[in-house]
XYZ file of C-alpha atoms in Angstrom:
295
model
C 111.192 119.128 100.657
C 113.533 116.531 99.547
C 112.056 115.211 96.579
C 114.722 114.774 93.816
C 113.029 116.740 90.771
C 112.370 120.241 92.394
C 114.524 122.928 91.374
C 115.185 124.212 94.687
C 117.128 120.971 95.571
C 119.669 121.994 92.887
C 120.687 125.218 94.709
C 120.536 123.587 98.130
C 123.060 120.742 96.951
C 125.526 123.378 95.450
C 125.522 125.597 98.532
C 126.095 122.367 100.776
C 128.843 121.057 98.835
C 130.627 124.659 98.991
C 130.038 124.319 102.781
C 131.408 121.145 102.672
C 134.369 121.893 100.974
C 135.159 124.621 103.525
C 134.734 122.358 106.339
C 136.914 119.762 104.539
C 139.917 122.496 103.856
C 139.422 123.715 107.279
C 140.179 120.411 108.839
C 142.932 119.234 106.529
C 144.661 122.204 105.487
C 144.681 124.236 108.654
C 144.484 121.741 111.454
C 141.113 123.001 112.617
C 138.973 120.331 114.637
C 135.445 121.300 113.399
C 132.915 118.537 113.996
C 131.497 117.269 110.811
C 127.584 117.506 110.533
C 125.832 114.125 111.016
C 123.595 113.730 108.221
C 119.963 114.053 108.707
C 117.549 111.089 108.966
C 115.968 110.150 105.383
C 114.650 107.470 103.153
C 115.448 106.596 99.977
C 113.339 104.906 97.312
C 115.453 103.783 94.177
C 114.934 100.683 91.576
C 116.164 100.066 87.833
C 114.259 101.646 85.066
C 113.302 98.346 83.633
C 111.262 97.491 86.882
C 109.408 100.334 86.435
C 106.434 102.134 84.483
C 107.657 103.904 81.555
C 108.738 107.338 82.592
C 108.628 106.782 86.489
C 111.456 108.374 88.392
C 114.386 105.939 89.374
C 115.245 107.610 92.765
C 113.617 109.612 95.500
C 114.587 110.972 98.938
C 112.071 111.398 101.536
C 112.075 112.396 105.367
C 111.065 109.653 107.590
C 107.494 111.096 108.262
C 106.948 111.499 104.705
C 107.982 107.632 104.175
C 105.737 106.536 106.787
C 102.820 108.291 105.635
C 103.474 107.116 102.003
C 103.553 103.371 103.129
C 100.231 103.780 105.225
C 98.693 105.404 102.169
C 99.691 102.287 99.886
C 98.878 99.770 102.743
C 95.283 101.184 102.738
C 94.798 101.217 99.151
C 95.913 97.308 99.046
C 93.654 96.449 101.755
C 90.742 98.118 100.070
C 91.315 96.112 96.867
C 92.425 99.243 95.118
C 94.983 98.915 92.151
C 98.500 99.945 91.938
C 97.171 102.826 89.732
C 94.863 104.107 92.590
C 97.897 104.255 94.755
C 99.809 106.293 92.389
C 97.005 108.654 92.309
C 96.536 108.992 96.001
C 100.392 109.535 96.469
C 100.508 112.231 93.835
C 97.739 113.905 95.695
C 99.119 113.756 98.880
C 102.531 115.030 97.686
C 100.794 117.835 96.038
C 98.302 118.740 99.109
C 100.695 118.273 101.831
C 104.176 117.119 100.728
C 103.136 113.772 102.607
C 102.931 115.433 105.941
C 100.152 115.218 108.520
C 99.275 119.069 108.398
C 97.352 120.431 111.307
C 95.868 123.030 109.127
C 95.985 124.671 105.485
C 93.738 126.671 103.388
C 90.587 127.392 105.316
C 89.633 124.573 107.250
C 91.833 121.717 105.234
C 93.641 119.359 107.379
C 95.777 116.492 106.791
C 97.667 114.530 104.161
C 94.985 115.506 101.555
C 93.944 118.753 103.204
C 90.508 117.510 103.295
C 87.742 119.806 104.803
C 85.534 118.985 107.681
C 82.965 121.701 106.348
C 82.927 119.745 102.926
C 81.707 116.286 104.483
C 85.215 114.963 104.840
C 85.070 113.799 108.695
C 85.548 115.511 111.750
C 89.326 117.432 112.534
C 90.217 114.296 114.420
C 89.386 111.692 111.905
C 90.957 113.553 109.270
C 94.174 113.784 111.257
C 94.475 109.970 111.173
C 96.269 109.150 108.115
C 94.499 105.934 107.738
C 91.070 107.292 107.928
C 91.934 110.231 105.346
C 93.431 107.902 102.716
C 90.311 105.556 103.167
C 88.278 108.412 102.631
C 90.217 109.511 99.747
C 90.180 105.968 97.934
C 86.444 105.752 98.539
C 85.950 109.124 96.588
C 88.113 107.673 93.940
C 85.901 104.606 93.631
C 83.024 106.943 92.751
C 84.693 108.457 90.030
C 83.375 106.790 86.785
C 86.121 105.975 84.224
C 89.246 107.285 86.659
C 91.313 104.346 85.353
C 91.387 105.724 81.828
C 92.130 109.453 83.203
C 95.391 111.020 83.591
C 96.997 111.361 87.289
C 95.932 115.089 87.654
C 92.465 114.559 86.263
C 91.576 111.293 88.554
C 92.772 113.323 91.491
C 90.985 116.358 90.646
C 87.727 114.508 90.140
C 88.179 113.637 94.129
C 89.716 116.828 95.323
C 88.069 119.521 93.443
C 91.134 121.860 93.807
C 91.605 125.514 92.628
C 94.835 124.160 90.737
C 93.706 121.092 88.834
C 96.844 120.503 86.738
C 99.298 120.455 89.758
C 98.791 116.944 90.709
C 100.411 115.556 87.489
C 104.007 117.264 88.614
C 104.286 114.275 90.838
C 103.223 111.204 88.582
C 106.777 110.366 88.251
C 107.924 109.984 91.973
C 104.746 108.475 92.553
C 104.884 105.778 90.183
C 108.421 104.950 91.778
C 107.068 105.046 95.366
C 103.760 103.022 94.536
C 105.787 100.258 92.747
C 108.287 99.745 95.664
C 105.292 100.116 98.334
C 102.958 97.539 96.652
C 105.933 94.983 96.454
C 106.794 95.093 92.625
C 110.551 96.150 93.361
C 113.110 94.297 95.435
C 114.955 96.152 98.353
C 113.752 99.411 96.907
C 113.056 101.341 100.422
C 116.083 102.145 102.774
C 115.903 104.487 105.555
C 118.392 105.541 108.108
C 117.374 105.913 111.403
C 118.351 107.255 114.964
C 120.940 104.977 116.832
C 118.766 105.690 119.949
C 115.089 105.016 119.396
C 112.452 106.368 121.467
C 110.483 103.154 121.668
C 112.506 99.977 122.567
C 112.031 96.573 123.751
C 108.662 95.076 123.979
C 106.929 98.227 123.492
C 108.498 98.640 120.338
C 107.274 94.924 119.398
C 103.833 95.554 120.367
C 103.515 98.956 118.854
C 104.885 97.321 115.405
C 102.512 94.583 115.389
C 99.620 97.088 116.170
C 100.867 99.351 113.077
C 100.868 96.482 111.032
C 97.136 95.465 111.939
C 95.949 98.958 111.655
C 97.490 99.544 108.055
C 97.025 95.983 106.811
C 94.065 94.661 108.749
C 94.563 90.845 109.468
C 98.098 89.903 109.108
C 99.656 86.774 110.664
C 102.517 87.540 112.708
C 104.402 85.575 115.368
C 107.026 86.319 118.095
C 110.202 84.232 117.318
C 112.062 82.959 120.147
C 115.529 83.675 119.068
C 115.131 87.602 118.532
C 113.026 90.331 120.023
C 110.765 91.188 117.349
C 108.270 89.583 115.025
C 107.757 87.587 111.981
C 105.057 88.267 109.342
C 103.746 85.622 107.000
C 103.764 86.444 103.410
C 102.119 84.328 100.785
C 104.493 85.167 97.973
C 107.487 87.518 97.077
C 105.472 90.596 96.302
C 103.469 90.436 99.357
C 106.453 89.728 101.549
C 108.178 93.238 99.947
C 105.194 94.925 100.832
C 105.549 94.212 104.326
C 109.383 94.470 104.207
C 109.144 97.771 102.922
C 106.409 98.909 105.153
C 108.586 97.834 108.147
C 111.607 99.796 106.892
C 109.202 102.812 106.307
C 108.163 102.754 109.752
C 111.487 101.740 111.470
C 111.770 105.100 112.780
C 108.800 105.370 114.866
C 108.737 101.946 115.777
C 112.425 101.166 116.886
C 113.046 98.556 114.064
C 116.664 97.415 114.187
C 116.744 94.811 111.308
C 114.436 93.609 108.313
C 115.138 90.436 106.659
C 113.099 88.878 103.860
C 114.635 86.202 101.366
C 118.403 86.748 100.601
C 118.164 90.463 101.548
C 118.785 92.288 104.938
C 118.236 95.834 105.999
C 119.746 97.283 109.151
C 119.442 100.541 110.990
C 123.272 100.673 111.537
C 123.867 100.606 107.801
C 120.649 102.125 106.570
C 120.421 99.954 103.491
C 119.804 96.614 102.029
C 122.500 93.946 101.307
C 122.588 90.383 100.438
C 123.008 87.604 103.342
C 124.196 84.165 103.414
C 121.201 81.672 103.260
C 117.414 83.064 103.306
C 114.803 83.803 105.972
C 112.113 81.187 106.240
C 109.947 80.359 103.108
C 106.967 82.994 103.074
C 108.212 84.924 106.102
C 109.484 88.532 106.873
C 111.387 89.026 109.918
C 111.812 92.338 111.828
C 114.115 92.768 115.024
C 113.819 95.768 117.404
C 116.202 97.380 119.677
C 116.044 96.179 123.021
C 115.682 97.933 126.376
C 119.365 98.379 127.167
């Protein structure tokens, strides 16, 4: 688990620093040719405090699976007409139940991102393992909770989940606020992922998979295939919608072979793994995604 606020991370970082210093000294002082370890693939979410709800975390690190699942949870909430606060509750619940990983099992017959149980009427095991289905069921349950908007995050989550440990959802509120703000499009260039240089999916298959993923998560989206690059463009009604799509595309870059994402005057590339400013801008109301070619 790579979330910034957990105590175990501090010990790991300290040990990693000591190990890294040892590798450095071995290479520089003794001429030993020890290959430096390549950093693990990861995604970061970061935004200035003045762009976030009071008390929200300002930075967060997730692995690619966690990031992709978070992006899907957010997209499902938005398409269902749920508020940003509902997305916060859903993300905090998934953080606590599965650490945002689509688990094959859990306590008794619990399954998936929200550890929903077939025996309790949440659906079949196959359905619950589908992140979109699981998120939809969670939001549907939240909608039925009268007055959830005035509840603390942990109370709203517990009203849906009925956990034996009802207070534990609250510990993920700060991270979930940061993540939700980025994924609903309130912050600019907030999601950045490092991805493999040799993606498994490339070319036309990658482009087709990207379109399919967008439709599954967002429903009806207007996409086009530009003649000048291998990939797609996504129409966005305004900047907020554009950043929703841009952050979603980067969040799913690892499993869809995304090489480059551009929106406005910003560009993310797989090579750099971060957003940078570019000269000029993309077409008005248009997010551009390029995928790796076949060769």
